[in-house]
mmCIF file of N, CA, C and O in Angstrom:
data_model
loop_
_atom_site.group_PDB
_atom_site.id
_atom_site.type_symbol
_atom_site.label_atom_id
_atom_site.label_comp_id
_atom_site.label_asym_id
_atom_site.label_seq_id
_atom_site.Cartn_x
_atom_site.Cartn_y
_atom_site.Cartn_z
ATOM 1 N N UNK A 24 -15.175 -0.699 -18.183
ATOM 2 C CA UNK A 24 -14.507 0.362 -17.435
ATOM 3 C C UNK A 24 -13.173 0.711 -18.100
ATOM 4 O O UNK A 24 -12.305 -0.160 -18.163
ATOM 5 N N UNK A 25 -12.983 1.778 -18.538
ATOM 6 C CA UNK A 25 -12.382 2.557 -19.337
ATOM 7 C C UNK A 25 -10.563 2.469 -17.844
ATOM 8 O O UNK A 25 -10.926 2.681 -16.687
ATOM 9 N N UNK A 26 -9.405 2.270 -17.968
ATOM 10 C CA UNK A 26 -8.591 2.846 -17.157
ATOM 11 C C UNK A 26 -8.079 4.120 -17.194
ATOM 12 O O UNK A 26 -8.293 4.679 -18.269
ATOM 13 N N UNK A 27 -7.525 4.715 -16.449
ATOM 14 C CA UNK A 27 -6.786 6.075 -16.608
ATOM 15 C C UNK A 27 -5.585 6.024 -15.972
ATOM 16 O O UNK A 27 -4.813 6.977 -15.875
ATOM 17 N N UNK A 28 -5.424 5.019 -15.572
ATOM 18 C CA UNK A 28 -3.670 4.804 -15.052
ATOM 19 C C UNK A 28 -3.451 3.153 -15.130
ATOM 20 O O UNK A 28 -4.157 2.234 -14.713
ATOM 21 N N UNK A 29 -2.396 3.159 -15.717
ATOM 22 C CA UNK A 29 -1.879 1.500 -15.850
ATOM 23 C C UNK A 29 -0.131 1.877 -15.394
ATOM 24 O O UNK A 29 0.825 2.621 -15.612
ATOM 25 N N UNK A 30 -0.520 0.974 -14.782
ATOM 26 C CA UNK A 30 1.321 0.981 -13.781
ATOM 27 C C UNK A 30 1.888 2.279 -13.389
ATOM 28 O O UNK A 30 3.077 2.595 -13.398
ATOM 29 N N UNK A 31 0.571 3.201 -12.939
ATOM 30 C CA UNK A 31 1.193 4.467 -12.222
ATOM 31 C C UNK A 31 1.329 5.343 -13.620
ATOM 32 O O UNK A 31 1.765 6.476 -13.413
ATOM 33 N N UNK A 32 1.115 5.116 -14.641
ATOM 34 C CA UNK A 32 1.298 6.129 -15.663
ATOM 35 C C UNK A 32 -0.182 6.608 -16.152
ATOM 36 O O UNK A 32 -1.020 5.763 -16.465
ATOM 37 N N UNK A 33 -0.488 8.122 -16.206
ATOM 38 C CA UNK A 33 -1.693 8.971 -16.304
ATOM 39 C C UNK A 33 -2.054 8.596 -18.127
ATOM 40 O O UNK A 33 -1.723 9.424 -18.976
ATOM 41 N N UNK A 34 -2.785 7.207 -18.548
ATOM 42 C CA UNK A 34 -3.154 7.738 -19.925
ATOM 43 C C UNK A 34 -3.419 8.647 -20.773
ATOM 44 O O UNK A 34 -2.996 9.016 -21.869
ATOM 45 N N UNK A 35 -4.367 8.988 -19.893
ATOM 46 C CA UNK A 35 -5.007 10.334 -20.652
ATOM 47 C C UNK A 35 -4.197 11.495 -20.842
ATOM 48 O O UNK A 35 -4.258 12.372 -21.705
ATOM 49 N N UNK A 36 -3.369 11.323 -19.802
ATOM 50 C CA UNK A 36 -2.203 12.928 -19.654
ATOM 51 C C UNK A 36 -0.901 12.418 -20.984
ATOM 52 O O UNK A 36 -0.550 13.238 -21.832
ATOM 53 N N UNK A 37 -0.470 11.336 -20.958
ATOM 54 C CA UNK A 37 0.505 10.909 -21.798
ATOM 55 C C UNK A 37 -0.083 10.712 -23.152
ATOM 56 O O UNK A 37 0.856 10.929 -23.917
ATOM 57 N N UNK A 38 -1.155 10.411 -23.867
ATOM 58 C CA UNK A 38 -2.105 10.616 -24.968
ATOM 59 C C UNK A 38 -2.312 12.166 -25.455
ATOM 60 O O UNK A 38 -2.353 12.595 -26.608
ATOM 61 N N UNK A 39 -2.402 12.699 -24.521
ATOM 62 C CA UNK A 39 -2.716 14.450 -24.862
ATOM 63 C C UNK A 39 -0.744 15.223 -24.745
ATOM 64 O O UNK A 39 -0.403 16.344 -25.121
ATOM 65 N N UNK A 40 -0.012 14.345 -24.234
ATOM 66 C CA UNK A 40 1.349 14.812 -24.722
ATOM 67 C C UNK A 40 1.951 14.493 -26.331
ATOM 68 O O UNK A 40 2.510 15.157 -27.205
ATOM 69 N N UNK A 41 1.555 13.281 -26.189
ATOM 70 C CA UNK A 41 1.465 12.773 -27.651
ATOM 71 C C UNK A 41 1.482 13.471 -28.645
ATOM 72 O O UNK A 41 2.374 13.759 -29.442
ATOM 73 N N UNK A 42 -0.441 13.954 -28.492
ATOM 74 C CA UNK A 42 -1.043 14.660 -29.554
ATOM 75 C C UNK A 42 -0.120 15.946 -29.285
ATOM 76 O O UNK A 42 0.283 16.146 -30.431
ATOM 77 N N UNK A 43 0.455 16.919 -28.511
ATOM 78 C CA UNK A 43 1.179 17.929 -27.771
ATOM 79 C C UNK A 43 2.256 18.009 -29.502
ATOM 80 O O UNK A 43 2.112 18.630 -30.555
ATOM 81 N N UNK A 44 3.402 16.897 -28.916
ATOM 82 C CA UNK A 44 4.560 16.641 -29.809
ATOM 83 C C UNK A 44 4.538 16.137 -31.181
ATOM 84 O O UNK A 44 5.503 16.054 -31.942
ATOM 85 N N UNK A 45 2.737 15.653 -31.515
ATOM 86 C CA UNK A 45 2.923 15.381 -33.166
ATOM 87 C C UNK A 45 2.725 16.955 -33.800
ATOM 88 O O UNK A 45 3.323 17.396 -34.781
ATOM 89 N N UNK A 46 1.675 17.711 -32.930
ATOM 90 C CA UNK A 46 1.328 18.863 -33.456
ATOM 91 C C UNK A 46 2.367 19.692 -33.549
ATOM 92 O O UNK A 46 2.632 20.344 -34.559
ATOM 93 N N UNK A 47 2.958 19.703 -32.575
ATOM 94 C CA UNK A 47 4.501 20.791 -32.061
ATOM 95 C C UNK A 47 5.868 19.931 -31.825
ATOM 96 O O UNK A 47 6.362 19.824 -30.703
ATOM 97 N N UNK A 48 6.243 19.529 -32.599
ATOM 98 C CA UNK A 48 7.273 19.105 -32.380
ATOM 99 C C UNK A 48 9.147 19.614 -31.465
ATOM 100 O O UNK A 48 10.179 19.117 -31.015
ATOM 101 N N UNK A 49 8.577 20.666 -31.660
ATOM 102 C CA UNK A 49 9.842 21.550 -31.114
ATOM 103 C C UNK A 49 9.517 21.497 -28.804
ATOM 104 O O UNK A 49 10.385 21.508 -27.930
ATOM 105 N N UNK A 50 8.352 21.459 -28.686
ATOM 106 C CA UNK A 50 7.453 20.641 -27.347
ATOM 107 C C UNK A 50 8.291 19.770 -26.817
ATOM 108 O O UNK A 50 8.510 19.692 -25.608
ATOM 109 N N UNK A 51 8.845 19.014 -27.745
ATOM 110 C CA UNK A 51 9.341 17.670 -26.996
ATOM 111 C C UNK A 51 10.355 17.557 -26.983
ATOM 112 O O UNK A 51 10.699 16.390 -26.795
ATOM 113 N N UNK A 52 11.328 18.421 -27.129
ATOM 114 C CA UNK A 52 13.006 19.369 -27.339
ATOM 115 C C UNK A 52 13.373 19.316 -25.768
ATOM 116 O O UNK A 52 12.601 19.819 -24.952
ATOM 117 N N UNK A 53 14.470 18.746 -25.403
ATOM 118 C CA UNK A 53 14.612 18.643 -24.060
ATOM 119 C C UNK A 53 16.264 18.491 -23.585
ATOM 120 O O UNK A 53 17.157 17.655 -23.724
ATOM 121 N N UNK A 54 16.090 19.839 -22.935
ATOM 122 C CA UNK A 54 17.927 19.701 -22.791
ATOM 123 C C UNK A 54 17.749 19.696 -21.261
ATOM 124 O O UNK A 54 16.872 20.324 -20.667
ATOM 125 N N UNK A 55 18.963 18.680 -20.528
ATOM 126 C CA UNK A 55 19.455 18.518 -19.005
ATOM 127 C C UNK A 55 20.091 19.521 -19.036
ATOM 128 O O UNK A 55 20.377 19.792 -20.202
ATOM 129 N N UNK A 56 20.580 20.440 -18.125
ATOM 130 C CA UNK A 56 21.288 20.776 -17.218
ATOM 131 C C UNK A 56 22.076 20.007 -15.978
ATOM 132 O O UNK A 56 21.688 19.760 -14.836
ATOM 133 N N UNK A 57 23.254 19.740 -16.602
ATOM 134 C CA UNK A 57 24.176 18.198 -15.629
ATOM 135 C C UNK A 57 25.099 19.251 -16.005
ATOM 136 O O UNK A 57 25.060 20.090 -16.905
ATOM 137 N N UNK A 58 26.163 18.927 -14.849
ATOM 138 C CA UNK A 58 27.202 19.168 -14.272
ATOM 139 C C UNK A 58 28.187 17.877 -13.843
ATOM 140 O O UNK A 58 27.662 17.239 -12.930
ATOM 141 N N UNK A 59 29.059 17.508 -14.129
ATOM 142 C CA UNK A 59 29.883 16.392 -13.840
ATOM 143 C C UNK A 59 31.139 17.000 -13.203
ATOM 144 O O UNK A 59 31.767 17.664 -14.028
ATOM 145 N N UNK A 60 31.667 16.974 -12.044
ATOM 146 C CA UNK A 60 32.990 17.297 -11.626
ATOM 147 C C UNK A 60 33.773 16.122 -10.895
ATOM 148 O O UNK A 60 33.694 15.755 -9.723
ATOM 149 N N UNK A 61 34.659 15.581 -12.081
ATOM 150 C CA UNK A 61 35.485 14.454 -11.818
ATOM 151 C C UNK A 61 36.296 15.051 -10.286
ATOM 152 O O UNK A 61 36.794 16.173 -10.379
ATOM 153 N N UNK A 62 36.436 14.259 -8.801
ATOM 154 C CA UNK A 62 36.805 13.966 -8.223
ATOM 155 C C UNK A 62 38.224 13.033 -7.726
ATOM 156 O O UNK A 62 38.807 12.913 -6.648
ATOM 157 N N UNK A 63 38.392 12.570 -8.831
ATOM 158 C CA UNK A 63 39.708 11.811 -8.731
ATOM 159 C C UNK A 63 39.078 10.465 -8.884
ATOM 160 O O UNK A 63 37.905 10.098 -8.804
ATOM 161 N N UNK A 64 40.476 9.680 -9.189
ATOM 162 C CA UNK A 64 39.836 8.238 -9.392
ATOM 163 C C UNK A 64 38.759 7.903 -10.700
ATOM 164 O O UNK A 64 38.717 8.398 -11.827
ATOM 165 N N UNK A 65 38.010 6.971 -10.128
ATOM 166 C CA UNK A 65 36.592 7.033 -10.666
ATOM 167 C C UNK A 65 35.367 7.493 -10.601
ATOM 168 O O UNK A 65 34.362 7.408 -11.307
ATOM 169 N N UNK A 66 35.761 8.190 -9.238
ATOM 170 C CA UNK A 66 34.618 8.906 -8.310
ATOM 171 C C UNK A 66 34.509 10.474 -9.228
ATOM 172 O O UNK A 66 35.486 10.947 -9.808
ATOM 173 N N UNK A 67 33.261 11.070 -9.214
ATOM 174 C CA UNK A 67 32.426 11.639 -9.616
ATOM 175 C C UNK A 67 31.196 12.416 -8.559
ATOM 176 O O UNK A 67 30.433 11.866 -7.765
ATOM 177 N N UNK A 68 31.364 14.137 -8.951
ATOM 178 C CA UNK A 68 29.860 14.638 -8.345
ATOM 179 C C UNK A 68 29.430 15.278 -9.568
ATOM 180 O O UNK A 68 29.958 16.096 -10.321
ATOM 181 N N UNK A 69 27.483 14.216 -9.538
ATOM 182 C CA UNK A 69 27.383 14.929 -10.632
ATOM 183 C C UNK A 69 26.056 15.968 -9.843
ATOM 184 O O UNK A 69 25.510 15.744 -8.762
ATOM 185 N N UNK A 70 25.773 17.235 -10.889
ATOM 186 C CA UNK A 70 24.720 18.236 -9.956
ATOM 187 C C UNK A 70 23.818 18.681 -11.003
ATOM 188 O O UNK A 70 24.355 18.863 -12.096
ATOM 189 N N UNK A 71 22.600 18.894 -10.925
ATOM 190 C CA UNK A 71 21.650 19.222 -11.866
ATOM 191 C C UNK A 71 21.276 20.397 -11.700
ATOM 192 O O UNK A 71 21.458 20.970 -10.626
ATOM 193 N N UNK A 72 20.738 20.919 -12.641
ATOM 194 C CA UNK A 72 20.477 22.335 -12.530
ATOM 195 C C UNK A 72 19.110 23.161 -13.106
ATOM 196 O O UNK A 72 18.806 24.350 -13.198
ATOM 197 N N UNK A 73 18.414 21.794 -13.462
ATOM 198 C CA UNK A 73 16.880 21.835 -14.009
ATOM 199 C C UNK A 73 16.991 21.530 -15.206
ATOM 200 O O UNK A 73 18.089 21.470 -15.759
ATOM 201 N N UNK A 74 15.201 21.143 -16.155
ATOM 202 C CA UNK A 74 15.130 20.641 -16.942
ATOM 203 C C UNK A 74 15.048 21.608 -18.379
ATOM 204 O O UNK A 74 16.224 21.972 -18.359
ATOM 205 N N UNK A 75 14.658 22.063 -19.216
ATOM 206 C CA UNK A 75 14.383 22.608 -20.394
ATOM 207 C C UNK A 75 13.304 21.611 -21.215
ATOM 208 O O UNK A 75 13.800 20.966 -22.139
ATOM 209 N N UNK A 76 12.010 21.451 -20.978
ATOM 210 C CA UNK A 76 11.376 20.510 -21.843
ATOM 211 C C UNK A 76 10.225 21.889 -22.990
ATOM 212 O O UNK A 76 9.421 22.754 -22.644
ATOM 213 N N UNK A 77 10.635 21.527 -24.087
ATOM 214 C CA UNK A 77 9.812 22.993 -24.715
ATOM 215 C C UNK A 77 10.160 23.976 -24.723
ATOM 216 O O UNK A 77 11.156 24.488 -25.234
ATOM 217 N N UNK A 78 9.023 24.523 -23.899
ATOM 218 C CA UNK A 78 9.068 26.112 -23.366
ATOM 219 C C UNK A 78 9.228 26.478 -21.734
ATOM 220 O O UNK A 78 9.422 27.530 -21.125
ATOM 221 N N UNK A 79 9.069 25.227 -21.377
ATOM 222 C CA UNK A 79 9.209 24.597 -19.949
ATOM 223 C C UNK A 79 10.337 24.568 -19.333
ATOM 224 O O UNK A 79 11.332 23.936 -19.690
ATOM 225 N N UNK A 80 10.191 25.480 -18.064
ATOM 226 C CA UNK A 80 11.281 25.166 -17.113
ATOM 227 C C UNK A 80 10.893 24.354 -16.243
ATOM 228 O O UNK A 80 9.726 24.435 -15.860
ATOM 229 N N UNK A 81 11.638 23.507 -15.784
ATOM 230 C CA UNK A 81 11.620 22.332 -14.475
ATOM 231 C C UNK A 81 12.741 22.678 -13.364
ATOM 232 O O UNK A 81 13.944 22.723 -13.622
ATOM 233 N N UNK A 82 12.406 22.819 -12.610
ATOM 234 C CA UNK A 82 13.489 22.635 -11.654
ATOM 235 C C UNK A 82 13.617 21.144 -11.068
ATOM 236 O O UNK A 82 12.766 20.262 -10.948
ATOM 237 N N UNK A 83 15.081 21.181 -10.724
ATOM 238 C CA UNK A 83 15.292 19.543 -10.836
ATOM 239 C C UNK A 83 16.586 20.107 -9.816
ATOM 240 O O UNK A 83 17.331 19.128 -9.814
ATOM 241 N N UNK A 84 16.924 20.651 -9.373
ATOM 242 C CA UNK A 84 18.308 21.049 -8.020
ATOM 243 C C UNK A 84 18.696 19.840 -7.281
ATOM 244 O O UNK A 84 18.035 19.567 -6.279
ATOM 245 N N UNK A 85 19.812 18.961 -7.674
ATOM 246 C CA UNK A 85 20.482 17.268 -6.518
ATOM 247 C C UNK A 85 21.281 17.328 -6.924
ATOM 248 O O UNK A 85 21.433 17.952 -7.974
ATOM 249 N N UNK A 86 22.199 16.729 -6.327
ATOM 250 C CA UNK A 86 23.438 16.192 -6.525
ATOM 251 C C UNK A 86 23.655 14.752 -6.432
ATOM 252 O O UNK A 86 22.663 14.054 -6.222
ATOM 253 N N UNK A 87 24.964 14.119 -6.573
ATOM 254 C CA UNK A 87 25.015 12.541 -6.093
ATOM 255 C C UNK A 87 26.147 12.456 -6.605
ATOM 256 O O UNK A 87 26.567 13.196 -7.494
ATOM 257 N N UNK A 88 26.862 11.363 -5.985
ATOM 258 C CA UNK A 88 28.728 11.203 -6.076
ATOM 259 C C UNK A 88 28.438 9.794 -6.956
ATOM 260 O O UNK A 88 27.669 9.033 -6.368
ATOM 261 N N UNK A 89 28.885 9.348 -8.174
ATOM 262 C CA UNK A 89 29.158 8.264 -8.800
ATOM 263 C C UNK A 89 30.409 7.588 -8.320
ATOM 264 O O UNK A 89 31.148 8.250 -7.592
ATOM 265 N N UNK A 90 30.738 6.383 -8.623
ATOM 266 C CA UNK A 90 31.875 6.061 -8.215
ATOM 267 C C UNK A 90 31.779 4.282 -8.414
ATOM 268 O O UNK A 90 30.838 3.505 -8.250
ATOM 269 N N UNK A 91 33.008 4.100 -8.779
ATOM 270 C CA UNK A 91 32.999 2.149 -8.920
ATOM 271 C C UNK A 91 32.797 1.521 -7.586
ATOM 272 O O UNK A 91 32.986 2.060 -6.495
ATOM 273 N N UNK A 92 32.463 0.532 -7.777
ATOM 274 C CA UNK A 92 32.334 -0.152 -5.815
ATOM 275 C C UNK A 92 33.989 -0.680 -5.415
ATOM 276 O O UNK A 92 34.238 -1.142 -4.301
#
């Protein structure tokens, strides 16, 4: 019996990305959209604004406050 997922990850889908980025390399080109606005201190909000993978848009829209304990 052949698997198609080991620890939650799609083989077959991550094998055919693979082959994706040896063929096309420019595919696997991937810029964040982050936003960091220092708050004072050490504290931090950082905010996303989606992904750029390829030719691919992702939306990815959160926020979250960093900060030392």
């Amino acid at each position: 019996m052949i698997e198609t997922h080991i620890n939650g990850i799609n083989v077959p889908a991550l094998k055919g990305y693979i082959e994706e980025v040896t063929q096309n390399p420019k595919s696997a080109m991937i810029d964040y959209k982050v936003n960091l606005h220092w708050q004072g201190g050490t504290k931090a909000k950082v905010t996303t604004k989606g992904i750029q993978l390829g030719d691919q848009s992702l939306e990815r829209n959160f926020s979250f406050i960093i900060d030392e304990p």
